[in-house]
Amino acid sequence: GAGVSQSPSNKVTEKGKDVELRCDPISGHTALYWYRQSLGQGLEFLIYFQGNSAPDKSGLPSDRFSAERTGGSVSTLTIQRTQQEDSAVYLCASSFRLAGASYEQYFGPGTRLTVT
Amino acid sequence: AQSVTQLGSHVSVSEGALVLLRCNYSSSVPPYLFWYVQYPNQGLQLLLKYTSAATLVKGINGFEAEFKKSETSFHLTKPSAHMSDAAEYFCAVREAGTALIFGKGTTLSVSS
């Protein structure tokens, strides 16, 4: 079946502009996660959504970052007033449910963001 | 708080040699542990996971890992390296109700 998809695959933007990154999780998966992968920082958790519960935003690095998940499916990560340090690969993952912690997270191919 | 330490950011082996990638974790409760692999310009793929069943876990592509509670370790091994194993490997820990916490990653190079 279809895996997690992300768009765009690459995004180049000017410093100060806003960007939106999209994630389509695997159908039926109730949990959705965003991670950031950057040189020197490794993989960092940003935010996750579980069903209709309030999202865990504890990993968001600043208030310029926000995310929403519409209809329990597609998610959009928005970065306002981008800075050069936001340059990274943004990865989305989904899983069946959060409570069963052994459930595998399936990752998308990522969006490579470059802020010039 | 949970954390993961991967010893060695870069490991080089010859084709056919043993692969050993080290991972130590910190967790206040019995953890769920994972190894992911990332090939160049691709997303993360699960190699194997420990979920409190058998302490020796077998994964894809001939990899396995052993959970050692006394050493808080979950090292990844493969008896004989293949050129196609060259990639970046990430160890991760997850307690119930949280997202994954990843190590910094180890890049594996395989030479002929």
mmCIF file of C-alpha atoms in Angstrom:
data_model
loop_
_atom_site.group_PDB
_atom_site.id
_atom_site.type_symbol
_atom_site.label_atom_id
_atom_site.label_comp_id
_atom_site.label_asym_id
_atom_site.label_seq_id
_atom_site.Cartn_x
_atom_site.Cartn_y
_atom_site.Cartn_z
ATOM 1 C CA GLY A 1 0.000 0.000 0.000
ATOM 2 C CA ALA A 2 0.953 3.649 -0.119
ATOM 3 C CA GLY A 3 3.443 4.889 2.414
ATOM 4 C CA VAL A 4 3.827 8.268 4.069
ATOM 5 C CA SER A 5 4.188 10.991 1.474
ATOM 6 C CA GLN A 6 5.564 14.481 1.901
ATOM 7 C CA SER A 7 5.573 17.522 -0.301
ATOM 8 C CA PRO A 8 7.453 19.311 -1.584
ATOM 9 C CA SER A 9 10.548 17.137 -1.648
ATOM 10 C CA ASN A 10 12.738 20.213 -1.802
ATOM 11 C CA LYS A 11 12.024 23.813 -0.871
ATOM 12 C CA VAL A 12 14.313 26.794 -1.210
ATOM 13 C CA THR A 13 13.101 30.001 0.390
ATOM 14 C CA GLU A 14 14.439 33.393 1.301
ATOM 15 C CA LYS A 15 15.060 34.341 4.885
ATOM 16 C CA GLY A 16 11.974 35.908 6.400
ATOM 17 C CA LYS A 17 9.459 34.105 4.191
ATOM 18 C CA ASP A 18 6.849 31.658 5.494
ATOM 19 C CA VAL A 19 6.813 28.035 4.324
ATOM 20 C CA GLU A 20 4.324 25.191 4.548
ATOM 21 C CA LEU A 21 5.318 21.543 4.491
ATOM 22 C CA ARG A 22 2.752 18.846 3.913
ATOM 23 C CA CYS A 23 2.482 15.273 5.153
ATOM 24 C CA ASP A 24 0.033 12.582 4.050
ATOM 25 C CA PRO A 25 0.144 9.709 6.547
ATOM 26 C CA ILE A 26 -0.669 6.093 5.873
ATOM 27 C CA SER A 27 -4.411 5.603 5.735
ATOM 28 C CA GLY A 28 -5.776 4.426 9.088
ATOM 29 C CA HIS A 29 -2.832 5.609 11.135
ATOM 30 C CA THR A 30 -4.055 7.725 14.023
ATOM 31 C CA ALA A 31 -0.718 9.045 15.222
ATOM 32 C CA LEU A 32 1.397 11.494 13.223
ATOM 33 C CA TYR A 33 4.815 12.891 14.085
ATOM 34 C CA TRP A 34 7.108 15.593 12.766
ATOM 35 C CA TYR A 35 10.880 15.409 13.192
ATOM 36 C CA ARG A 36 13.716 17.605 11.997
ATOM 37 C CA GLN A 37 17.058 16.291 10.804
ATOM 38 C CA SER A 38 19.918 18.762 10.623
ATOM 39 C CA LEU A 39 23.692 18.570 10.563
ATOM 40 C CA GLY A 40 25.095 18.505 14.044
ATOM 41 C CA GLN A 41 21.701 18.105 15.699
ATOM 42 C CA GLY A 42 20.678 14.694 14.456
ATOM 43 C CA LEU A 43 16.978 13.837 14.504
ATOM 44 C CA GLU A 44 14.848 16.024 16.737
ATOM 45 C CA PHE A 45 11.229 15.488 17.663
ATOM 46 C CA LEU A 46 9.019 18.490 16.894
ATOM 47 C CA ILE A 47 5.357 17.640 17.433
ATOM 48 C CA TYR A 48 2.922 14.740 17.390
ATOM 49 C CA PHE A 49 -0.777 14.291 16.955
ATOM 50 C CA GLN A 50 -2.880 11.418 18.276
ATOM 51 C CA GLY A 51 -6.454 11.184 17.105
ATOM 52 C CA ASN A 52 -8.519 14.099 18.383
ATOM 53 C CA SER A 53 -6.327 14.766 21.406
ATOM 54 C CA ALA A 54 -4.422 18.004 21.829
ATOM 55 C CA PRO A 55 -1.047 17.697 20.090
ATOM 56 C CA ASP A 56 2.197 17.448 22.005
ATOM 57 C CA LYS A 57 4.099 20.546 20.905
ATOM 58 C CA SER A 58 6.942 20.165 23.361
ATOM 59 C CA GLY A 59 9.581 19.774 20.655
ATOM 60 C CA LEU A 60 8.809 22.893 18.648
ATOM 61 C CA PRO A 61 11.927 25.107 18.791
ATOM 62 C CA SER A 62 10.137 28.460 18.703
ATOM 63 C CA ASP A 63 6.736 30.084 18.259
ATOM 64 C CA ARG A 64 7.553 30.532 14.568
ATOM 65 C CA PHE A 65 6.789 26.823 14.184
ATOM 66 C CA SER A 66 3.242 25.496 14.168
ATOM 67 C CA ALA A 67 1.427 22.475 12.824
ATOM 68 C CA GLU A 68 -2.094 21.347 12.268
ATOM 69 C CA ARG A 69 -3.771 18.139 11.288
ATOM 70 C CA THR A 70 -7.042 18.392 9.439
ATOM 71 C CA GLY A 71 -9.664 15.676 9.636
ATOM 72 C CA GLY A 72 -7.295 13.381 11.464
ATOM 73 C CA SER A 73 -5.278 12.828 8.308
ATOM 74 C CA VAL A 74 -3.148 15.340 6.403
ATOM 75 C CA SER A 75 -0.830 17.541 8.418
ATOM 76 C CA THR A 76 0.839 20.837 7.582
ATOM 77 C CA LEU A 77 3.937 22.160 9.327
ATOM 78 C CA THR A 78 4.274 25.919 9.011
ATOM 79 C CA ILE A 79 7.420 27.895 9.653
ATOM 80 C CA GLN A 80 6.962 31.640 9.788
ATOM 81 C CA ARG A 81 9.700 34.198 9.132
ATOM 82 C CA THR A 82 12.201 31.495 8.242
ATOM 83 C CA GLN A 83 15.775 31.770 9.448
ATOM 84 C CA GLN A 84 18.905 30.136 8.063
ATOM 85 C CA GLU A 85 19.080 27.826 11.065
ATOM 86 C CA ASP A 86 15.741 26.369 9.977
ATOM 87 C CA SER A 87 17.501 24.714 7.035
ATOM 88 C CA ALA A 88 17.103 20.974 7.556
ATOM 89 C CA VAL A 89 15.247 17.909 6.378
ATOM 90 C CA TYR A 90 11.783 17.727 7.889
ATOM 91 C CA LEU A 91 10.526 14.187 8.338
ATOM 92 C CA CYS A 92 6.984 13.059 8.938
ATOM 93 C CA ALA A 93 6.024 9.674 10.380
ATOM 94 C CA SER A 94 2.783 7.914 11.214
ATOM 95 C CA SER A 95 1.775 4.899 13.272
ATOM 96 C CA PHE A 96 -1.355 3.011 14.265
ATOM 97 C CA ARG A 97 -1.736 4.528 17.685
ATOM 98 C CA LEU A 98 0.352 6.134 20.338
ATOM 99 C CA ALA A 99 -0.729 4.152 23.390
ATOM 100 C CA GLY A 100 0.839 0.989 22.044
ATOM 101 C CA ALA A 101 4.384 2.213 22.161
ATOM 102 C CA SER A 102 5.777 -0.703 20.221
ATOM 103 C CA TYR A 103 3.877 0.269 17.106
ATOM 104 C CA GLU A 104 6.305 1.014 14.318
ATOM 105 C CA GLN A 105 6.554 4.546 13.003
ATOM 106 C CA TYR A 106 6.657 4.714 9.231
ATOM 107 C CA PHE A 107 8.648 7.602 7.864
ATOM 108 C CA GLY A 108 8.159 9.656 4.745
ATOM 109 C CA PRO A 109 11.048 10.652 2.460
ATOM 110 C CA GLY A 110 11.263 14.116 3.988
ATOM 111 C CA THR A 111 11.251 17.696 2.758
ATOM 112 C CA ARG A 112 14.643 19.337 2.391
ATOM 113 C CA LEU A 113 14.296 23.003 3.346
ATOM 114 C CA THR A 114 16.997 25.475 2.434
ATOM 115 C CA VAL A 115 16.761 29.026 3.693
ATOM 116 C CA THR A 116 18.963 31.456 1.800
ATOM 117 C CA ALA B 1 14.301 11.643 30.902
ATOM 118 C CA GLN B 2 15.027 9.333 28.034
ATOM 119 C CA SER B 3 18.211 9.638 26.031
ATOM 120 C CA VAL B 4 20.247 7.640 23.556
ATOM 121 C CA THR B 5 23.991 7.655 23.020
ATOM 122 C CA GLN B 6 25.555 6.160 19.927
ATOM 123 C CA LEU B 7 29.278 5.634 20.359
ATOM 124 C CA GLY B 8 31.170 6.466 17.197
ATOM 125 C CA SER B 9 29.764 8.815 14.598
ATOM 126 C CA HIS B 10 31.566 6.900 11.874
ATOM 127 C CA VAL B 11 32.423 3.197 11.628
ATOM 128 C CA SER B 12 34.416 1.667 8.772
ATOM 129 C CA VAL B 13 34.600 -2.047 8.040
ATOM 130 C CA SER B 14 35.747 -4.250 5.217
ATOM 131 C CA GLU B 15 33.292 -6.283 3.211
ATOM 132 C CA GLY B 16 32.723 -9.582 5.017
ATOM 133 C CA ALA B 17 33.791 -8.243 8.398
ATOM 134 C CA LEU B 18 31.684 -8.033 11.527
ATOM 135 C CA VAL B 19 29.557 -4.920 11.938
ATOM 136 C CA LEU B 20 29.098 -3.587 15.482
ATOM 137 C CA LEU B 21 27.256 -0.318 16.074
ATOM 138 C CA ARG B 22 26.931 0.699 19.690
ATOM 139 C CA CYS B 23 23.918 2.176 21.422
ATOM 140 C CA ASN B 24 23.350 2.958 25.083
ATOM 141 C CA TYR B 25 20.102 4.314 26.429
ATOM 142 C CA SER B 26 18.761 5.992 29.494
ATOM 143 C CA SER B 27 15.187 5.419 30.553
ATOM 144 C CA SER B 28 13.346 5.473 33.856
ATOM 145 C CA VAL B 29 10.979 2.716 32.766
ATOM 146 C CA PRO B 30 11.406 -0.384 30.604
ATOM 147 C CA PRO B 31 11.949 1.081 27.170
ATOM 148 C CA TYR B 32 11.000 0.219 23.648
ATOM 149 C CA LEU B 33 14.161 0.333 21.534
ATOM 150 C CA PHE B 34 14.585 0.634 17.794
ATOM 151 C CA TRP B 35 17.247 0.680 15.122
ATOM 152 C CA TYR B 36 16.532 2.585 11.920
ATOM 153 C CA VAL B 37 18.625 2.797 8.760
ATOM 154 C CA GLN B 38 18.763 5.710 6.350
ATOM 155 C CA TYR B 39 20.207 5.270 2.886
ATOM 156 C CA PRO B 40 21.388 8.381 1.035
ATOM 157 C CA ASN B 41 18.529 10.685 0.081
ATOM 158 C CA GLN B 42 15.943 8.301 1.488
ATOM 159 C CA GLY B 43 13.708 8.208 4.540
ATOM 160 C CA LEU B 44 14.177 6.124 7.650
ATOM 161 C CA GLN B 45 13.509 2.396 7.523
ATOM 162 C CA LEU B 46 13.005 0.209 10.566
ATOM 163 C CA LEU B 47 15.651 -2.491 10.959
ATOM 164 C CA LEU B 48 14.401 -4.035 14.178
ATOM 165 C CA LYS B 49 12.730 -3.282 17.486
ATOM 166 C CA TYR B 50 12.826 -4.499 21.076
ATOM 167 C CA THR B 51 9.492 -4.593 22.881
ATOM 168 C CA SER B 52 10.261 -6.607 26.051
ATOM 169 C CA ALA B 53 9.858 -10.023 24.459
ATOM 170 C CA ALA B 54 13.086 -11.809 23.479
ATOM 171 C CA THR B 55 16.258 -9.946 24.378
ATOM 172 C CA LEU B 56 17.918 -10.972 21.103
ATOM 173 C CA VAL B 57 16.062 -9.344 18.271
ATOM 174 C CA LYS B 58 16.507 -10.251 14.640
ATOM 175 C CA GLY B 59 15.787 -7.716 11.940
ATOM 176 C CA ILE B 60 15.965 -7.295 8.228
ATOM 177 C CA ASN B 61 19.053 -7.669 6.056
ATOM 178 C CA GLY B 62 20.773 -10.002 8.536
ATOM 179 C CA PHE B 63 21.025 -7.482 11.365
ATOM 180 C CA GLU B 64 20.330 -8.309 14.979
ATOM 181 C CA ALA B 65 20.561 -6.548 18.322
ATOM 182 C CA GLU B 66 20.718 -7.695 21.912
ATOM 183 C CA PHE B 67 19.010 -5.871 24.756
ATOM 184 C CA LYS B 68 21.178 -5.897 27.889
ATOM 185 C CA LYS B 69 19.410 -4.266 30.785
ATOM 186 C CA SER B 70 22.414 -4.435 33.111
ATOM 187 C CA GLU B 71 24.487 -2.512 30.587
ATOM 188 C CA THR B 72 21.604 -0.337 29.310
ATOM 189 C CA SER B 73 22.770 -1.261 25.836
ATOM 190 C CA PHE B 74 21.174 -2.248 22.557
ATOM 191 C CA HIS B 75 24.092 -2.773 20.172
ATOM 192 C CA LEU B 76 23.464 -3.622 16.523
ATOM 193 C CA THR B 77 25.463 -6.378 14.851
ATOM 194 C CA LYS B 78 25.780 -8.168 11.546
ATOM 195 C CA PRO B 79 28.192 -11.081 11.102
ATOM 196 C CA SER B 80 29.331 -10.192 7.592
ATOM 197 C CA ALA B 81 29.149 -6.699 6.097
ATOM 198 C CA HIS B 82 28.017 -6.126 2.548
ATOM 199 C CA MET B 83 28.671 -3.097 0.405
ATOM 200 C CA SER B 84 24.938 -2.384 0.381
ATOM 201 C CA ASP B 85 24.988 -1.933 4.174
ATOM 202 C CA ALA B 86 26.702 1.431 3.805
ATOM 203 C CA ALA B 87 24.241 3.913 5.291
ATOM 204 C CA GLU B 88 23.491 5.921 8.403
ATOM 205 C CA TYR B 89 22.093 4.027 11.382
ATOM 206 C CA PHE B 90 20.026 5.487 14.169
ATOM 207 C CA CYS B 91 19.211 4.009 17.550
ATOM 208 C CA ALA B 92 16.023 5.281 19.183
ATOM 209 C CA VAL B 93 14.141 4.861 22.447
ATOM 210 C CA ARG B 94 10.494 5.321 23.159
ATOM 211 C CA GLU B 95 8.588 5.104 26.404
ATOM 212 C CA ALA B 96 4.869 4.583 26.346
ATOM 213 C CA GLY B 97 3.070 7.732 25.361
ATOM 214 C CA THR B 98 5.971 9.596 23.797
ATOM 215 C CA ALA B 99 7.617 10.133 20.449
ATOM 216 C CA LEU B 100 10.946 8.609 19.478
ATOM 217 C CA ILE B 101 14.164 9.973 20.915
ATOM 218 C CA PHE B 102 17.026 9.356 18.497
ATOM 219 C CA GLY B 103 20.748 9.053 18.897
ATOM 220 C CA LYS B 104 23.030 11.225 16.786
ATOM 221 C CA GLY B 105 23.501 8.430 14.256
ATOM 222 C CA THR B 106 26.435 6.347 13.075
ATOM 223 C CA THR B 107 27.591 6.348 9.476
ATOM 224 C CA LEU B 108 28.718 2.916 8.343
ATOM 225 C CA SER B 109 31.226 2.698 5.510
ATOM 226 C CA VAL B 110 32.023 -0.641 3.871
ATOM 227 C CA SER B 111 35.142 -1.058 1.763
ATOM 228 C CA SER B 112 35.932 -3.826 -0.675
#
